[in-house]
Amino acid sequence: MEFVSRLSAEQAAEVRALVARAHAADGTAPVSEQVLHSLTGDGDEQHLVATEDTAIVGYANLVPGHGEHPAMAEVVVDPPHRRHGVGSRLVAAALETGGAGTRVWAHGNLEAARALAARLGLTPVRELLQLRRPLGEPELPALQVPDGLLLRTYRGPEDDAELLRVNAAAFARHPEQGRWTERDVAQRRSESWFDPEGVFLAFDEQDPDRLLGFHWTKVHAATADQPAIGEVYVVGIDPGAQGRGLGRLLTLAGLRYLQERGLGAVLLYVEGDNTAALHTYGRLGFERFHVDLAYVGA
């Protein structure tokens, strides 16, 4: 098995189908949204497939390390082909190719993932929490925009430069989110779930062209066994504007928008060591739902 820089259209479709089967079996997405975007993109992600009789039975995605950030890997195995060493081989290949410090994500930190980590001598080094709250009770606080602040929604590509500037500054130490480019924004703008009225931007009235922070919301469509659910997709605050309550203000604006869409609940992801964000979200009624762990080799 060798990593490649691009999958064929047929392979990408087969991997997507495999991911869907794993999601249905496990009750949690086995890989991130970015992995699915990369299947047909031309980024620097590397792809590895495990096959049996020409059928893809496992897949590994590897984002090479850059700067101070180590390589990141995500792995999924088709449910009928688990417990046959496929996952172990894919993870071992990702660790070898990614080099020292490579992280391997376990979404949902399921029992099988914990057992695999133990067999390979991996230890958890990063925790990503999924929090949720209903959009009925407890009632959302009133939205009050402080004097001197301007809150509006996304107007299109003309807002992208400022959005990307703030995103890069806000997530300078975040190995995935902080690398967004115009292509990443355009890709998400083309998604069926995108709604410009669900992207909130905050400015100082004295400098209305310089973005202070943003909140991008998302709606996950209903499935056969799950109702539609909203997401606090990205909240980014310019470090120079910290301390003005923008995180809470922008989050609340998005929550009210999702509530007005008729959604019953909302989710978000936050780093387990981000105490400030956890405090803000806790005050807004969010509670821990599940956890993703990143593991590293010895």
PDB file of C-alpha atoms in Angstrom:
ATOM      1  CA  MET A   1       0.000   0.000   0.000  1.00  0.00           C
ATOM      2  CA  GLU A   2       1.307   3.432  -0.954  1.00  0.00           C
ATOM      3  CA  PHE A   3      -0.072   6.918  -0.441  1.00  0.00           C
ATOM      4  CA  VAL A   4      -1.034   8.824  -3.591  1.00  0.00           C
ATOM      5  CA  SER A   5      -1.729  12.514  -4.141  1.00  0.00           C
ATOM      6  CA  ARG A   6      -4.992  12.006  -6.002  1.00  0.00           C
ATOM      7  CA  LEU A   7      -7.792   9.451  -6.216  1.00  0.00           C
ATOM      8  CA  SER A   8      -9.707   8.623  -9.367  1.00  0.00           C
ATOM      9  CA  ALA A   9     -13.343   9.707  -9.523  1.00  0.00           C
ATOM     10  CA  GLU A  10     -14.373   6.076  -9.101  1.00  0.00           C
ATOM     11  CA  GLN A  11     -12.168   5.628  -6.042  1.00  0.00           C
ATOM     12  CA  ALA A  12     -13.454   8.854  -4.492  1.00  0.00           C
ATOM     13  CA  ALA A  13     -17.051   7.692  -4.950  1.00  0.00           C
ATOM     14  CA  GLU A  14     -16.213   4.314  -3.428  1.00  0.00           C
ATOM     15  CA  VAL A  15     -14.560   5.940  -0.412  1.00  0.00           C
ATOM     16  CA  ARG A  16     -17.585   8.211   0.104  1.00  0.00           C
ATOM     17  CA  ALA A  17     -19.864   5.167   0.075  1.00  0.00           C
ATOM     18  CA  LEU A  18     -17.570   3.401   2.558  1.00  0.00           C
ATOM     19  CA  VAL A  19     -17.637   6.447   4.854  1.00  0.00           C
ATOM     20  CA  ALA A  20     -21.449   6.493   4.706  1.00  0.00           C
ATOM     21  CA  ARG A  21     -21.629   2.808   5.683  1.00  0.00           C
ATOM     22  CA  ALA A  22     -19.254   3.358   8.589  1.00  0.00           C
ATOM     23  CA  HIS A  23     -21.253   6.389   9.740  1.00  0.00           C
ATOM     24  CA  ALA A  24     -24.469   4.375   9.703  1.00  0.00           C
ATOM     25  CA  ALA A  25     -22.873   1.492  11.602  1.00  0.00           C
ATOM     26  CA  ASP A  26     -21.099   3.583  14.248  1.00  0.00           C
ATOM     27  CA  GLY A  27     -23.542   6.444  14.720  1.00  0.00           C
ATOM     28  CA  THR A  28     -20.753   8.993  14.254  1.00  0.00           C
ATOM     29  CA  ALA A  29     -18.871  10.307  11.232  1.00  0.00           C
ATOM     30  CA  PRO A  30     -15.588   8.370  10.884  1.00  0.00           C
ATOM     31  CA  VAL A  31     -13.748  11.228   9.156  1.00  0.00           C
ATOM     32  CA  SER A  32     -14.009  15.006   9.100  1.00  0.00           C
ATOM     33  CA  GLU A  33     -15.715  17.175   6.513  1.00  0.00           C
ATOM     34  CA  GLN A  34     -12.305  18.287   5.241  1.00  0.00           C
ATOM     35  CA  VAL A  35     -11.413  14.695   4.344  1.00  0.00           C
ATOM     36  CA  LEU A  36     -14.517  14.408   2.173  1.00  0.00           C
ATOM     37  CA  HIS A  37     -13.673  17.701   0.457  1.00  0.00           C
ATOM     38  CA  SER A  38     -10.149  16.460  -0.252  1.00  0.00           C
ATOM     39  CA  LEU A  39     -11.274  13.315  -2.085  1.00  0.00           C
ATOM     40  CA  THR A  40     -11.788  15.256  -5.305  1.00  0.00           C
ATOM     41  CA  GLY A  41      -9.631  18.301  -4.536  1.00  0.00           C
ATOM     42  CA  ASP A  42      -6.078  19.185  -5.461  1.00  0.00           C
ATOM     43  CA  GLY A  43      -4.714  20.039  -2.021  1.00  0.00           C
ATOM     44  CA  ASP A  44      -1.672  18.521  -0.367  1.00  0.00           C
ATOM     45  CA  GLU A  45      -3.575  15.659   1.269  1.00  0.00           C
ATOM     46  CA  GLN A  46      -2.323  12.129   0.626  1.00  0.00           C
ATOM     47  CA  HIS A  47      -4.638   9.148   0.141  1.00  0.00           C
ATOM     48  CA  LEU A  48      -4.213   5.452   0.869  1.00  0.00           C
ATOM     49  CA  VAL A  49      -6.733   2.720   0.068  1.00  0.00           C
ATOM     50  CA  ALA A  50      -6.792  -0.878   1.254  1.00  0.00           C
ATOM     51  CA  THR A  51      -8.440  -3.257  -1.194  1.00  0.00           C
ATOM     52  CA  GLU A  52      -9.785  -6.783  -1.248  1.00  0.00           C
ATOM     53  CA  ASP A  53     -10.655  -8.345  -4.604  1.00  0.00           C
ATOM     54  CA  THR A  54     -10.414  -4.825  -6.143  1.00  0.00           C
ATOM     55  CA  ALA A  55     -12.997  -3.406  -3.688  1.00  0.00           C
ATOM     56  CA  ILE A  56     -11.897  -0.635  -1.317  1.00  0.00           C
ATOM     57  CA  VAL A  57     -12.281  -1.889   2.268  1.00  0.00           C
ATOM     58  CA  GLY A  58     -10.315   0.828   4.082  1.00  0.00           C
ATOM     59  CA  TYR A  59      -9.051   4.362   3.567  1.00  0.00           C
ATOM     60  CA  ALA A  60      -6.497   6.665   5.199  1.00  0.00           C
ATOM     61  CA  ASN A  61      -6.191  10.417   4.657  1.00  0.00           C
ATOM     62  CA  LEU A  62      -2.917  12.133   5.572  1.00  0.00           C
ATOM     63  CA  VAL A  63      -2.316  15.872   5.784  1.00  0.00           C
ATOM     64  CA  PRO A  64       1.479  16.427   5.763  1.00  0.00           C
ATOM     65  CA  GLY A  65       3.038  18.355   8.609  1.00  0.00           C
ATOM     66  CA  HIS A  66       3.770  22.041   8.074  1.00  0.00           C
ATOM     67  CA  GLY A  67       5.680  24.450  10.272  1.00  0.00           C
ATOM     68  CA  GLU A  68       5.103  23.594  13.911  1.00  0.00           C
ATOM     69  CA  HIS A  69       2.072  21.458  13.101  1.00  0.00           C
ATOM     70  CA  PRO A  70       2.550  17.681  12.791  1.00  0.00           C
ATOM     71  CA  ALA A  71       0.975  15.505  10.122  1.00  0.00           C
ATOM     72  CA  MET A  72      -2.679  14.570  10.708  1.00  0.00           C
ATOM     73  CA  ALA A  73      -4.262  11.263   9.679  1.00  0.00           C
ATOM     74  CA  GLU A  74      -7.838   9.960   9.602  1.00  0.00           C
ATOM     75  CA  VAL A  75      -8.698   6.319   8.952  1.00  0.00           C
ATOM     76  CA  VAL A  76     -11.910   4.424   8.203  1.00  0.00           C
ATOM     77  CA  VAL A  77     -12.538   0.707   7.647  1.00  0.00           C
ATOM     78  CA  ASP A  78     -15.644  -0.778   6.031  1.00  0.00           C
ATOM     79  CA  PRO A  79     -17.674  -2.403   8.857  1.00  0.00           C
ATOM     80  CA  PRO A  80     -17.812  -5.921   7.303  1.00  0.00           C
ATOM     81  CA  HIS A  81     -14.009  -5.925   6.974  1.00  0.00           C
ATOM     82  CA  ARG A  82     -13.083  -4.888  10.495  1.00  0.00           C
ATOM     83  CA  ARG A  83     -11.072  -7.055  12.916  1.00  0.00           C
ATOM     84  CA  HIS A  84      -8.893  -8.333  10.073  1.00  0.00           C
ATOM     85  CA  GLY A  85      -5.946  -5.973  10.520  1.00  0.00           C
ATOM     86  CA  VAL A  86      -6.994  -3.435   7.882  1.00  0.00           C
ATOM     87  CA  GLY A  87      -7.148  -0.552  10.347  1.00  0.00           C
ATOM     88  CA  SER A  88      -3.812  -1.476  11.923  1.00  0.00           C
ATOM     89  CA  ARG A  89      -2.085  -1.516   8.546  1.00  0.00           C
ATOM     90  CA  LEU A  90      -3.572   1.818   7.503  1.00  0.00           C
ATOM     91  CA  VAL A  91      -2.683   3.529  10.783  1.00  0.00           C
ATOM     92  CA  ALA A  92       0.853   2.107  10.736  1.00  0.00           C
ATOM     93  CA  ALA A  93       1.338   3.335   7.168  1.00  0.00           C
ATOM     94  CA  ALA A  94       0.076   6.810   8.099  1.00  0.00           C
ATOM     95  CA  LEU A  95       2.419   7.008  11.095  1.00  0.00           C
ATOM     96  CA  GLU A  96       5.399   5.920   9.007  1.00  0.00           C
ATOM     97  CA  THR A  97       4.668   8.262   6.100  1.00  0.00           C
ATOM     98  CA  GLY A  98       3.672  11.223   8.265  1.00  0.00           C
ATOM     99  CA  GLY A  99       6.833  11.062  10.328  1.00  0.00           C
ATOM    100  CA  ALA A 100       7.552  11.884  13.944  1.00  0.00           C
ATOM    101  CA  GLY A 101       4.640  13.318  15.898  1.00  0.00           C
ATOM    102  CA  THR A 102       1.935  12.305  13.407  1.00  0.00           C
ATOM    103  CA  ARG A 103      -1.546  12.508  14.946  1.00  0.00           C
ATOM    104  CA  VAL A 104      -4.258   9.961  14.142  1.00  0.00           C
ATOM    105  CA  TRP A 105      -7.854  10.980  14.837  1.00  0.00           C
ATOM    106  CA  ALA A 106     -10.402   8.662  16.458  1.00  0.00           C
ATOM    107  CA  HIS A 107     -13.803  10.241  15.881  1.00  0.00           C
ATOM    108  CA  GLY A 108     -16.151   9.395  18.717  1.00  0.00           C
ATOM    109  CA  ASN A 109     -13.281   7.531  20.416  1.00  0.00           C
ATOM    110  CA  LEU A 110     -15.137   4.255  19.925  1.00  0.00           C
ATOM    111  CA  GLU A 111     -14.118   1.054  21.696  1.00  0.00           C
ATOM    112  CA  ALA A 112     -12.536  -0.381  18.542  1.00  0.00           C
ATOM    113  CA  ALA A 113     -10.408   2.750  18.112  1.00  0.00           C
ATOM    114  CA  ARG A 114      -9.262   2.623  21.736  1.00  0.00           C
ATOM    115  CA  ALA A 115      -8.324  -1.050  21.348  1.00  0.00           C
ATOM    116  CA  LEU A 116      -6.365  -0.316  18.156  1.00  0.00           C
ATOM    117  CA  ALA A 117      -4.540   2.551  19.850  1.00  0.00           C
ATOM    118  CA  ALA A 118      -3.598   0.274  22.742  1.00  0.00           C
ATOM    119  CA  ARG A 119      -2.277  -2.426  20.396  1.00  0.00           C
ATOM    120  CA  LEU A 120      -0.109   0.091  18.540  1.00  0.00           C
ATOM    121  CA  GLY A 121       1.084   1.834  21.696  1.00  0.00           C
ATOM    122  CA  LEU A 122      -0.575   5.166  20.846  1.00  0.00           C
ATOM    123  CA  THR A 123      -1.418   7.795  23.444  1.00  0.00           C
ATOM    124  CA  PRO A 124      -4.031  10.595  23.269  1.00  0.00           C
ATOM    125  CA  VAL A 125      -2.616  14.110  22.913  1.00  0.00           C
ATOM    126  CA  ARG A 126      -5.541  16.225  21.743  1.00  0.00           C
ATOM    127  CA  GLU A 127      -9.238  16.264  22.606  1.00  0.00           C
ATOM    128  CA  LEU A 128     -11.981  17.756  20.442  1.00  0.00           C
ATOM    129  CA  LEU A 129     -15.362  17.956  22.154  1.00  0.00           C
ATOM    130  CA  GLN A 130     -18.759  18.017  20.505  1.00  0.00           C
ATOM    131  CA  LEU A 131     -21.225  20.042  22.570  1.00  0.00           C
ATOM    132  CA  ARG A 132     -24.973  20.265  22.000  1.00  0.00           C
ATOM    133  CA  ARG A 133     -27.965  22.164  23.278  1.00  0.00           C
ATOM    134  CA  PRO A 134     -31.676  22.202  22.405  1.00  0.00           C
ATOM    135  CA  LEU A 135     -33.038  25.312  20.738  1.00  0.00           C
ATOM    136  CA  GLY A 136     -36.252  25.251  22.753  1.00  0.00           C
ATOM    137  CA  GLU A 137     -35.492  25.067  26.452  1.00  0.00           C
ATOM    138  CA  PRO A 138     -33.532  26.561  28.087  1.00  0.00           C
ATOM    139  CA  GLU A 139     -34.624  29.770  26.399  1.00  0.00           C
ATOM    140  CA  LEU A 140     -31.953  31.668  24.513  1.00  0.00           C
ATOM    141  CA  PRO A 141     -30.831  34.997  25.991  1.00  0.00           C
ATOM    142  CA  ALA A 142     -31.925  38.174  24.241  1.00  0.00           C
ATOM    143  CA  LEU A 143     -29.630  39.429  21.478  1.00  0.00           C
ATOM    144  CA  GLN A 144     -28.362  42.910  22.334  1.00  0.00           C
ATOM    145  CA  VAL A 145     -25.765  44.509  20.059  1.00  0.00           C
ATOM    146  CA  PRO A 146     -23.614  46.926  22.114  1.00  0.00           C
ATOM    147  CA  ASP A 147     -23.312  50.546  21.056  1.00  0.00           C
ATOM    148  CA  GLY A 148     -20.471  51.055  18.623  1.00  0.00           C
ATOM    149  CA  LEU A 149     -20.729  47.612  17.039  1.00  0.00           C
ATOM    150  CA  LEU A 150     -22.234  46.760  13.665  1.00  0.00           C
ATOM    151  CA  LEU A 151     -23.615  43.257  13.084  1.00  0.00           C
ATOM    152  CA  ARG A 152     -24.551  42.139   9.566  1.00  0.00           C
ATOM    153  CA  THR A 153     -24.608  39.022   7.407  1.00  0.00           C
ATOM    154  CA  TYR A 154     -22.350  37.868   4.581  1.00  0.00           C
ATOM    155  CA  ARG A 155     -22.572  39.807   1.302  1.00  0.00           C
ATOM    156  CA  GLY A 156     -20.540  37.480  -0.897  1.00  0.00           C
ATOM    157  CA  PRO A 157     -16.919  37.165  -2.079  1.00  0.00           C
ATOM    158  CA  GLU A 158     -16.313  40.848  -1.294  1.00  0.00           C
ATOM    159  CA  ASP A 159     -16.211  39.796   2.378  1.00  0.00           C
ATOM    160  CA  ASP A 160     -13.785  36.917   1.860  1.00  0.00           C
ATOM    161  CA  ALA A 161     -10.494  38.775   2.294  1.00  0.00           C
ATOM    162  CA  GLU A 162     -11.432  40.071   5.742  1.00  0.00           C
ATOM    163  CA  LEU A 163     -13.008  36.765   6.736  1.00  0.00           C
ATOM    164  CA  LEU A 164      -9.814  34.903   5.798  1.00  0.00           C
ATOM    165  CA  ARG A 165      -7.628  37.457   7.583  1.00  0.00           C
ATOM    166  CA  VAL A 166      -9.542  37.032  10.832  1.00  0.00           C
ATOM    167  CA  ASN A 167      -9.756  33.262  10.404  1.00  0.00           C
ATOM    168  CA  ALA A 168      -5.977  32.972   9.978  1.00  0.00           C
ATOM    169  CA  ALA A 169      -5.314  35.173  13.008  1.00  0.00           C
ATOM    170  CA  ALA A 170      -7.921  33.526  15.219  1.00  0.00           C
ATOM    171  CA  PHE A 171      -6.778  30.000  14.381  1.00  0.00           C
ATOM    172  CA  ALA A 172      -3.042  30.594  13.974  1.00  0.00           C
ATOM    173  CA  ARG A 173      -2.360  27.618  16.247  1.00  0.00           C
ATOM    174  CA  HIS A 174      -5.131  25.439  14.826  1.00  0.00           C
ATOM    175  CA  PRO A 175      -3.620  23.017  12.276  1.00  0.00           C
ATOM    176  CA  GLU A 176      -6.783  22.563  10.192  1.00  0.00           C
ATOM    177  CA  GLN A 177      -8.961  25.664  10.408  1.00  0.00           C
ATOM    178  CA  GLY A 178      -6.191  28.250  10.244  1.00  0.00           C
ATOM    179  CA  ARG A 179      -5.116  27.175   6.747  1.00  0.00           C
ATOM    180  CA  TRP A 180      -8.337  28.169   4.978  1.00  0.00           C
ATOM    181  CA  THR A 181      -7.902  29.835   1.576  1.00  0.00           C
ATOM    182  CA  GLU A 182     -10.262  31.508  -0.882  1.00  0.00           C
ATOM    183  CA  ARG A 183     -10.787  28.070  -2.407  1.00  0.00           C
ATOM    184  CA  ASP A 184     -11.963  26.676   0.933  1.00  0.00           C
ATOM    185  CA  VAL A 185     -14.494  29.472   1.332  1.00  0.00           C
ATOM    186  CA  ALA A 186     -15.712  29.107  -2.268  1.00  0.00           C
ATOM    187  CA  GLN A 187     -16.044  25.354  -1.826  1.00  0.00           C
ATOM    188  CA  ARG A 188     -18.279  25.775   1.207  1.00  0.00           C
ATOM    189  CA  ARG A 189     -20.214  28.566  -0.464  1.00  0.00           C
ATOM    190  CA  SER A 190     -21.149  26.049  -3.178  1.00  0.00           C
ATOM    191  CA  GLU A 191     -22.527  23.505  -0.701  1.00  0.00           C
ATOM    192  CA  SER A 192     -26.278  22.911  -0.591  1.00  0.00           C
ATOM    193  CA  TRP A 193     -26.389  23.851   3.100  1.00  0.00           C
ATOM    194  CA  PHE A 194     -24.788  27.277   2.622  1.00  0.00           C
ATOM    195  CA  ASP A 195     -26.941  30.319   3.413  1.00  0.00           C
ATOM    196  CA  PRO A 196     -25.388  33.821   3.418  1.00  0.00           C
ATOM    197  CA  GLU A 197     -28.000  34.856   5.992  1.00  0.00           C
ATOM    198  CA  GLY A 198     -26.406  32.346   8.353  1.00  0.00           C
ATOM    199  CA  VAL A 199     -22.930  33.944   8.289  1.00  0.00           C
ATOM    200  CA  PHE A 200     -22.680  36.797  10.801  1.00  0.00           C
ATOM    201  CA  LEU A 201     -19.991  39.497  10.703  1.00  0.00           C
ATOM    202  CA  ALA A 202     -19.140  42.040  13.417  1.00  0.00           C
ATOM    203  CA  PHE A 203     -17.491  45.426  12.776  1.00  0.00           C
ATOM    204  CA  ASP A 204     -16.670  48.543  14.740  1.00  0.00           C
ATOM    205  CA  GLU A 205     -18.919  51.375  13.554  1.00  0.00           C
ATOM    206  CA  GLN A 206     -15.847  53.618  13.412  1.00  0.00           C
ATOM    207  CA  ASP A 207     -14.067  51.193  11.053  1.00  0.00           C
ATOM    208  CA  PRO A 208     -16.788  49.305   9.137  1.00  0.00           C
ATOM    209  CA  ASP A 209     -14.377  47.780   6.636  1.00  0.00           C
ATOM    210  CA  ARG A 210     -12.235  45.928   9.187  1.00  0.00           C
ATOM    211  CA  LEU A 211     -13.796  42.707  10.474  1.00  0.00           C
ATOM    212  CA  LEU A 212     -13.665  42.025  14.205  1.00  0.00           C
ATOM    213  CA  GLY A 213     -15.166  38.549  14.187  1.00  0.00           C
ATOM    214  CA  PHE A 214     -17.536  36.189  12.431  1.00  0.00           C
ATOM    215  CA  HIS A 215     -19.848  33.244  13.048  1.00  0.00           C
ATOM    216  CA  TRP A 216     -20.543  30.826  10.212  1.00  0.00           C
ATOM    217  CA  THR A 217     -23.512  28.524  10.855  1.00  0.00           C
ATOM    218  CA  LYS A 218     -24.416  25.287   9.133  1.00  0.00           C
ATOM    219  CA  VAL A 219     -27.504  23.079   8.900  1.00  0.00           C
ATOM    220  CA  HIS A 220     -27.137  19.306   8.670  1.00  0.00           C
ATOM    221  CA  ALA A 221     -30.045  17.872   6.688  1.00  0.00           C
ATOM    222  CA  ALA A 222     -32.321  15.280   8.254  1.00  0.00           C
ATOM    223  CA  THR A 223     -31.545  11.606   7.669  1.00  0.00           C
ATOM    224  CA  ALA A 224     -33.689   8.494   7.928  1.00  0.00           C
ATOM    225  CA  ASP A 225     -33.103   8.276  11.688  1.00  0.00           C
ATOM    226  CA  GLN A 226     -31.971  11.783  12.667  1.00  0.00           C
ATOM    227  CA  PRO A 227     -33.756  15.157  12.433  1.00  0.00           C
ATOM    228  CA  ALA A 228     -32.026  18.167  10.924  1.00  0.00           C
ATOM    229  CA  ILE A 229     -29.619  19.863  13.320  1.00  0.00           C
ATOM    230  CA  GLY A 230     -27.826  23.194  13.290  1.00  0.00           C
ATOM    231  CA  GLU A 231     -24.130  23.755  13.861  1.00  0.00           C
ATOM    232  CA  VAL A 232     -21.992  26.562  15.202  1.00  0.00           C
ATOM    233  CA  TYR A 233     -19.648  25.860  12.300  1.00  0.00           C
ATOM    234  CA  VAL A 234     -16.889  28.431  12.859  1.00  0.00           C
ATOM    235  CA  VAL A 235     -16.596  31.323  15.309  1.00  0.00           C
ATOM    236  CA  GLY A 236     -13.480  33.410  14.729  1.00  0.00           C
ATOM    237  CA  ILE A 237     -12.482  36.540  16.632  1.00  0.00           C
ATOM    238  CA  ASP A 238      -9.578  38.828  15.703  1.00  0.00           C
ATOM    239  CA  PRO A 239      -7.099  38.529  18.607  1.00  0.00           C
ATOM    240  CA  GLY A 240      -6.935  42.319  18.697  1.00  0.00           C
ATOM    241  CA  ALA A 241     -10.674  42.461  19.400  1.00  0.00           C
ATOM    242  CA  GLN A 242     -10.710  39.945  22.254  1.00  0.00           C
ATOM    243  CA  GLY A 243     -12.400  41.007  25.472  1.00  0.00           C
ATOM    244  CA  ARG A 244     -15.360  42.787  23.875  1.00  0.00           C
ATOM    245  CA  GLY A 245     -17.852  39.927  24.227  1.00  0.00           C
ATOM    246  CA  LEU A 246     -17.843  39.260  20.485  1.00  0.00           C
ATOM    247  CA  GLY A 247     -17.723  35.478  20.842  1.00  0.00           C
ATOM    248  CA  ARG A 248     -20.914  35.366  22.853  1.00  0.00           C
ATOM    249  CA  LEU A 249     -22.628  38.004  20.694  1.00  0.00           C
ATOM    250  CA  LEU A 250     -21.857  36.267  17.400  1.00  0.00           C
ATOM    251  CA  THR A 251     -22.672  32.814  18.753  1.00  0.00           C
ATOM    252  CA  LEU A 252     -26.019  34.011  20.050  1.00  0.00           C
ATOM    253  CA  ALA A 253     -26.862  35.696  16.734  1.00  0.00           C
ATOM    254  CA  GLY A 254     -26.260  32.394  14.968  1.00  0.00           C
ATOM    255  CA  LEU A 255     -28.250  30.399  17.517  1.00  0.00           C
ATOM    256  CA  ARG A 256     -31.249  32.668  17.068  1.00  0.00           C
ATOM    257  CA  TYR A 257     -30.974  32.309  13.291  1.00  0.00           C
ATOM    258  CA  LEU A 258     -30.924  28.502  13.594  1.00  0.00           C
ATOM    259  CA  GLN A 259     -33.867  28.614  15.989  1.00  0.00           C
ATOM    260  CA  GLU A 260     -35.839  30.718  13.505  1.00  0.00           C
ATOM    261  CA  ARG A 261     -35.112  28.048  10.882  1.00  0.00           C
ATOM    262  CA  GLY A 262     -37.210  25.688  13.013  1.00  0.00           C
ATOM    263  CA  LEU A 263     -34.345  23.481  14.167  1.00  0.00           C
ATOM    264  CA  GLY A 264     -34.656  21.622  17.443  1.00  0.00           C
ATOM    265  CA  ALA A 265     -30.994  21.464  18.441  1.00  0.00           C
ATOM    266  CA  VAL A 266     -27.518  22.724  17.627  1.00  0.00           C
ATOM    267  CA  LEU A 267     -24.019  21.266  17.915  1.00  0.00           C
ATOM    268  CA  LEU A 268     -20.499  22.643  17.910  1.00  0.00           C
ATOM    269  CA  TYR A 269     -16.911  21.455  18.210  1.00  0.00           C
ATOM    270  CA  VAL A 270     -14.379  22.951  20.602  1.00  0.00           C
ATOM    271  CA  GLU A 271     -10.890  22.016  21.739  1.00  0.00           C
ATOM    272  CA  GLY A 272     -10.917  20.302  25.112  1.00  0.00           C
ATOM    273  CA  ASP A 273      -8.327  22.736  26.522  1.00  0.00           C
ATOM    274  CA  ASN A 274     -10.059  25.919  25.315  1.00  0.00           C
ATOM    275  CA  THR A 275     -11.329  26.949  28.727  1.00  0.00           C
ATOM    276  CA  ALA A 276     -12.532  30.394  27.628  1.00  0.00           C
ATOM    277  CA  ALA A 277     -14.704  28.983  24.829  1.00  0.00           C
ATOM    278  CA  LEU A 278     -15.988  26.167  27.056  1.00  0.00           C
ATOM    279  CA  HIS A 279     -17.019  28.767  29.637  1.00  0.00           C
ATOM    280  CA  THR A 280     -18.833  30.847  27.005  1.00  0.00           C
ATOM    281  CA  TYR A 281     -20.651  27.863  25.543  1.00  0.00           C
ATOM    282  CA  GLY A 282     -21.517  26.479  28.971  1.00  0.00           C
ATOM    283  CA  ARG A 283     -23.199  29.777  29.876  1.00  0.00           C
ATOM    284  CA  LEU A 284     -25.221  29.471  26.662  1.00  0.00           C
ATOM    285  CA  GLY A 285     -26.549  26.058  27.699  1.00  0.00           C
ATOM    286  CA  PHE A 286     -24.248  23.715  25.769  1.00  0.00           C
ATOM    287  CA  GLU A 287     -23.375  20.313  27.237  1.00  0.00           C
ATOM    288  CA  ARG A 288     -20.838  17.653  26.266  1.00  0.00           C
ATOM    289  CA  PHE A 289     -22.181  15.131  23.736  1.00  0.00           C
ATOM    290  CA  HIS A 290     -19.132  13.171  22.536  1.00  0.00           C
ATOM    291  CA  VAL A 291     -15.374  13.407  22.073  1.00  0.00           C
ATOM    292  CA  ASP A 292     -12.845  12.950  19.269  1.00  0.00           C
ATOM    293  CA  LEU A 293      -9.280  12.103  20.292  1.00  0.00           C
ATOM    294  CA  ALA A 294      -6.029  12.534  18.403  1.00  0.00           C
ATOM    295  CA  TYR A 295      -3.429   9.858  19.166  1.00  0.00           C
ATOM    296  CA  VAL A 296       0.325   9.918  18.673  1.00  0.00           C
ATOM    297  CA  GLY A 297       2.863   7.117  18.519  1.00  0.00           C
ATOM    298  CA  ALA A 298       5.593   6.521  21.067  1.00  0.00           C
TER     299      ALA A 298
END
